[in-house]
Short mmCIF file of C-alpha atoms in Angstrom, two decimals:
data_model
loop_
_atom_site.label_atom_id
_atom_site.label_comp_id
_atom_site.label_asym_id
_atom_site.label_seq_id
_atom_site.Cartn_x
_atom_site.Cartn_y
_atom_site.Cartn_z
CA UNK A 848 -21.54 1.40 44.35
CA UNK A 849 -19.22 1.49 41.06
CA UNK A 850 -20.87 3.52 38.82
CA UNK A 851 -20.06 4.46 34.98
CA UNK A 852 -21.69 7.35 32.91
CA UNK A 853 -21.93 8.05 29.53
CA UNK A 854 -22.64 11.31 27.88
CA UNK A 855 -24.44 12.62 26.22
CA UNK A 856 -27.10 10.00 25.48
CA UNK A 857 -27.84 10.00 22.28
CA UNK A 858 -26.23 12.24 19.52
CA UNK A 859 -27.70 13.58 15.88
CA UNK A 860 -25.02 14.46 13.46
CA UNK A 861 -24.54 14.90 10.18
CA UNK A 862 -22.44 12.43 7.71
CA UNK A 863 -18.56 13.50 7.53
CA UNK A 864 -19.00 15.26 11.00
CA UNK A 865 -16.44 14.00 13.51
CA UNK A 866 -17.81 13.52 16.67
CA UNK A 867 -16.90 12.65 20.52
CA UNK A 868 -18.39 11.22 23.47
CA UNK A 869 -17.21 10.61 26.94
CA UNK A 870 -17.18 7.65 29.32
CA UNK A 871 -16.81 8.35 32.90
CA UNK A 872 -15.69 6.01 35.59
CA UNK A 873 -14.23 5.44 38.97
CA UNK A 874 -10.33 6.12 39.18
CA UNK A 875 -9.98 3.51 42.09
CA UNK A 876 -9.19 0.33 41.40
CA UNK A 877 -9.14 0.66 37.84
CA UNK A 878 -8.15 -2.02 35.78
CA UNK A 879 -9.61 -2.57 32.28
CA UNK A 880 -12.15 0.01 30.03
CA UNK A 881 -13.96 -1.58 27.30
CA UNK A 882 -15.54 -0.12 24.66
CA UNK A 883 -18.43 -1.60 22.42
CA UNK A 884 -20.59 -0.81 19.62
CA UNK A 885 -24.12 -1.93 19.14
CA UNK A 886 -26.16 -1.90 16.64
CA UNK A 887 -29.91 -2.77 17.06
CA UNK A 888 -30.79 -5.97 16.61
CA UNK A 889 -26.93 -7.65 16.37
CA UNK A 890 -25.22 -7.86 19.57
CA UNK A 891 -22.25 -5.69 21.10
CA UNK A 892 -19.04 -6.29 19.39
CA UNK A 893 -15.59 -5.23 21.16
CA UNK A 894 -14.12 -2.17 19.93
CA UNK A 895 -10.89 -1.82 22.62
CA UNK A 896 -10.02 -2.57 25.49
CA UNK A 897 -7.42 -0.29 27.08
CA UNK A 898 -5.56 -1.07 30.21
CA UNK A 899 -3.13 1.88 30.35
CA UNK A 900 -3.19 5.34 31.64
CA UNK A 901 -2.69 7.66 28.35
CA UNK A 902 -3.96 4.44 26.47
CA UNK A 903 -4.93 5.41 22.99
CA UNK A 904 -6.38 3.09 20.69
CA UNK A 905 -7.37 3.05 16.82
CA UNK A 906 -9.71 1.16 14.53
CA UNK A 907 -9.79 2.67 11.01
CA UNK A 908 -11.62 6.08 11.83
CA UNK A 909 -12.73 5.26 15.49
CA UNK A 910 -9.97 6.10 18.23
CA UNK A 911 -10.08 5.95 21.68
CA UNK A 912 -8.22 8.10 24.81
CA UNK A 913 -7.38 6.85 28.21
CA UNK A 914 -7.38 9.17 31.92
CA UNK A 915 -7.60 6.52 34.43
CA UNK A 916 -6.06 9.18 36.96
CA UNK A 917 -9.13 11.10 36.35
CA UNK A 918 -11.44 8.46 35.41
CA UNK A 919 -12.53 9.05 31.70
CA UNK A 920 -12.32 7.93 28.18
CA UNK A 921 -13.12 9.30 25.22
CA UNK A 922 -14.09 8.00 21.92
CA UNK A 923 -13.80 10.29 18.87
CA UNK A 924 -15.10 9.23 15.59
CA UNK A 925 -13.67 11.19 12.32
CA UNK A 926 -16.13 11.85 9.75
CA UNK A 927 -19.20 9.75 10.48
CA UNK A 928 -21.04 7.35 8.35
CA UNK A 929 -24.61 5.96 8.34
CA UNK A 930 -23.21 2.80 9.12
CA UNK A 931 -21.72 4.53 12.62
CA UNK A 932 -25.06 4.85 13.99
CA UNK A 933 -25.27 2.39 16.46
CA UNK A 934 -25.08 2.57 20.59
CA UNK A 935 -21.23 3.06 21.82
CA UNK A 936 -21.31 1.49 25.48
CA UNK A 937 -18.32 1.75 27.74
CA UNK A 938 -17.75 -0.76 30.78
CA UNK A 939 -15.46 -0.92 33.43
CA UNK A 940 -13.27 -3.37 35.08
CA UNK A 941 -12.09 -3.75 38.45
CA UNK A 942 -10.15 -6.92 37.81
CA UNK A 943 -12.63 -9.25 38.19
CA UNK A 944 -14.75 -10.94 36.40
CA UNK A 945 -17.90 -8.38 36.64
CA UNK A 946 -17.96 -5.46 34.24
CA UNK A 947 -19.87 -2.91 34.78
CA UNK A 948 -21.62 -1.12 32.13
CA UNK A 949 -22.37 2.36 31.19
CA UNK A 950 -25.89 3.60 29.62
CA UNK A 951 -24.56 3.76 26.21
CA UNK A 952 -24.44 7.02 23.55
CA UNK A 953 -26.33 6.36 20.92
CA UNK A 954 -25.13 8.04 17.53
CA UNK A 955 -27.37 8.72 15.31
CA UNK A 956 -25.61 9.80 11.17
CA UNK A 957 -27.74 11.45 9.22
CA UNK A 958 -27.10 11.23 5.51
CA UNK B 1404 -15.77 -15.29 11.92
CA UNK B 1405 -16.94 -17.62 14.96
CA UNK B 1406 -20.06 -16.38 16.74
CA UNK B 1407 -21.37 -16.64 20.20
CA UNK B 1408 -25.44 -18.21 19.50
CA UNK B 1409 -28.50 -17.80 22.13
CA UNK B 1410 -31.78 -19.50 21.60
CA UNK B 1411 -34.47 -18.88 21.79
CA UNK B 1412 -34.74 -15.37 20.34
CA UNK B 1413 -37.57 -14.51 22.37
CA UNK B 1414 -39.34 -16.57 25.13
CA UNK B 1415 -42.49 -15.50 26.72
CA UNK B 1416 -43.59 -17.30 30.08
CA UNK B 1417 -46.41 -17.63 32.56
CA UNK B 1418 -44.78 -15.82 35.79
CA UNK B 1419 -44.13 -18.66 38.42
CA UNK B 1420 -42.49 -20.84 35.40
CA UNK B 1421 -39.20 -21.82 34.87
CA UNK B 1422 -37.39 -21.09 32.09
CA UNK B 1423 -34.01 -22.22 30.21
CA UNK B 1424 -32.07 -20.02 28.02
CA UNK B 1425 -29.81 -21.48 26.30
CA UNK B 1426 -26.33 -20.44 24.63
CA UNK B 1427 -22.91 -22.25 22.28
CA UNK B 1428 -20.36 -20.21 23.53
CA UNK B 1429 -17.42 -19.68 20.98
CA UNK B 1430 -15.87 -23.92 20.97
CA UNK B 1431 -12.40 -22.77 22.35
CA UNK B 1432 -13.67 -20.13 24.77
CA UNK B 1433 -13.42 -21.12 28.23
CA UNK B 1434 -14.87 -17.94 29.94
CA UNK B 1435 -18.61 -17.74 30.36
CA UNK B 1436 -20.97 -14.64 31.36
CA UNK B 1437 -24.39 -13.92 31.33
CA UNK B 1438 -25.48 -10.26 31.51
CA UNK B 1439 -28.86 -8.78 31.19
CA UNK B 1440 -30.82 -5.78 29.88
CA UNK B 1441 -33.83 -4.63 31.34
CA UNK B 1442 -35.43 -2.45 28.74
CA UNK B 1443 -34.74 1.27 29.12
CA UNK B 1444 -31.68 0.45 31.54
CA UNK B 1445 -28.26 -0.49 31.80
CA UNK B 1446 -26.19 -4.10 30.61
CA UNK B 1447 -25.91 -5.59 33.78
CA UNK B 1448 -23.56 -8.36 34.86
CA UNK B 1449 -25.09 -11.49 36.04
CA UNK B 1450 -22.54 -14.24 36.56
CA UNK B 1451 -19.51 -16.18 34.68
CA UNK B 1452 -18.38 -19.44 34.55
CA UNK B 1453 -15.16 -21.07 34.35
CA UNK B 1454 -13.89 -24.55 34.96
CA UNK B 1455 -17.22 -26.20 35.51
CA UNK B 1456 -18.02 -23.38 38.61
CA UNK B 1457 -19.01 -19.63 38.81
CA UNK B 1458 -16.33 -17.87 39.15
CA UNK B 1459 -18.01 -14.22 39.93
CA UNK B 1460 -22.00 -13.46 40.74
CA UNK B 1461 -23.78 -10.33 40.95
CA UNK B 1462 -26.72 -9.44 43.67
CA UNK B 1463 -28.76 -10.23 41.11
CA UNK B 1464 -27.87 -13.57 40.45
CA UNK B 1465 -30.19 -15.07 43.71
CA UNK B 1466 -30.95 -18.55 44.25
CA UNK B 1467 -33.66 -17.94 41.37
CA UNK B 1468 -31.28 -18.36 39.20
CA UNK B 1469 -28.33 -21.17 38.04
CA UNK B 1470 -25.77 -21.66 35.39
CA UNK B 1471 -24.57 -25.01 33.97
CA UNK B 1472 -22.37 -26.40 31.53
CA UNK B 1473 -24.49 -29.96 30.51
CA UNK B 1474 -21.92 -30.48 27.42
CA UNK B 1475 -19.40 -29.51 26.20
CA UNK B 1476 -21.01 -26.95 23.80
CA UNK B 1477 -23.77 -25.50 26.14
CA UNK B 1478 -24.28 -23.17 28.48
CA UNK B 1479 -27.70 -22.69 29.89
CA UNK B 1480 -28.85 -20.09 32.46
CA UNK B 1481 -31.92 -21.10 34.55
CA UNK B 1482 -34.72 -19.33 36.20
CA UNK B 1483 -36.39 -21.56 38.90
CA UNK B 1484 -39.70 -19.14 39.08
CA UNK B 1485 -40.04 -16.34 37.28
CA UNK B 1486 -40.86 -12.98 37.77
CA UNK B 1487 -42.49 -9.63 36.13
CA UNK B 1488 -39.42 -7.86 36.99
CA UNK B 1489 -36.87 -11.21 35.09
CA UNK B 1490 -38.19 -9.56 32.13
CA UNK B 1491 -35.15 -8.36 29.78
CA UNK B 1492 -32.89 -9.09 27.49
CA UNK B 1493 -30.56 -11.69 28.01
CA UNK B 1494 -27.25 -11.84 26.67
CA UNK B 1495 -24.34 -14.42 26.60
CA UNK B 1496 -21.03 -14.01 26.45
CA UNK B 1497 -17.95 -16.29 25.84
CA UNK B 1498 -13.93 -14.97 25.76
CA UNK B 1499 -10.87 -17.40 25.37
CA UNK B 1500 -9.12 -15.78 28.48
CA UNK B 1501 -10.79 -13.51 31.08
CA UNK B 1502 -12.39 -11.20 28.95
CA UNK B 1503 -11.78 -8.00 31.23
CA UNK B 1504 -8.38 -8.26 29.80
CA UNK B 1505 -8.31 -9.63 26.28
CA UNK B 1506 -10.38 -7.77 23.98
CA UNK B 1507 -13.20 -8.02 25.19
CA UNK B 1508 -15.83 -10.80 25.44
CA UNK B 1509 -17.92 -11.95 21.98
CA UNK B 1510 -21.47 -11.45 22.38
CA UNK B 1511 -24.87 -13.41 21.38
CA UNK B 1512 -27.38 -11.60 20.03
CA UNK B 1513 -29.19 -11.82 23.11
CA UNK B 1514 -33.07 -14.02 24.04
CA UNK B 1515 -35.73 -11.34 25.31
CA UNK B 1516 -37.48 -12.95 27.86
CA UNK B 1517 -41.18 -11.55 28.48
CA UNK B 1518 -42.92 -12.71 31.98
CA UNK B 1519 -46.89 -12.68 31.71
#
């Protein structure tokens, strides 16, 4: 059974920390790692996808890392905002169409 | 910016009914998923739909369940009987090409489905 973790579960910081959390997943038959952000009450929305061992992605102060040799990502976010706070879920791909979801971080920015 | 749109936003049945939940994929997406969320759990993949057919299904996607494309804007997923445990949130999904390799697939906001 594919399985993909997330840790830690939820996260309390404070606003201008940076901050990183850590998607684990199988390194056999890798093929795709997708990261999303949810916020409660919208729905996910696509952060990156990242295909590539050593993959690392950026969106304004949200990047992303790549280790598909030994199965993990991480996503680092530099000095957090209120508006971070939200659920960061990770899913993997085999190549086809099912993803499979990890339990999500939530991040919680205190102001 | 286009949006993937679910409806209802919640539904609560009489266990044994069927119900319809309904979703307007993104108009020139042609990949579409449903995936689930049982409260306190993880997003699980149900099934996805291309070309008029499913494409991929998950264990949990038994003959309880069905997908169809009526129109050409809809996509409805069906539950023949339902269940206590069908309970969860419901969430479409829509990408122009397979998802698991563009950026990702656009998401509704989801229908919570309560069984009684």
């Amino acid at each position: 059974i594919l399985n993909v973790e997330q840790s830690p579960q939820s996260l309390h910081v404070q606003e201008g920390d940076s901050t990183n959390f850590t998607c684990s997943f199988p390194s056999s038959n890798f093929y795709a790692l997708h990261w999303y952000r949810w916020e409660t009450a919208k729905s996910p929305e696509a952060l990156f996808v990242m295909t590539l061992n050593g993959d690392e992605k950026k969106k304004g102060r949200i990047s992303a890392t790549l280790n598909t040799k030994e199965g993990y990502s991480y996503l680092y976010i530099k000095g957090s905002q209120p508006e971070d706070s939200a659920t960061y879920l990770c899913a993997f791909n085999t190549g086809g169409f099912k993803t499979i979801f990890g339990a999500g971080t939530r991040l919680f920015v205190k102001a | 910016e286009p949006e993937v749109t679910q409806t209802p936003s919640h539904q609560v049945t009489q266990m044994g009914q069927e119900v319809i939940l309904r979703c307007v994929p993104i108009s020139n997406h042609l990949y579409f998923y449903w995936y689930r969320q049982i409260l306190g759990q993880k997003v699980e993949f149900l099934v996805s739909f291309y070309n008029n057919e499913i494409s991929e299904k998950s264990e949990i996607f038994d003959d309880q369940f069905s997908v169809e494309r009526p129109d050409g804007s809809n996509f409805t997923l069906k539950i023949r009987s339902t269940k206590l445990e069908d309970s969860a949130m419901y969430f479409c999904a829509s990408s122009e090409i397979p998802g698991q390799i563009s950026g990702g697939y656009t998401f509704g906001s989801g229908t919570r489905l309560t069984v009684v």
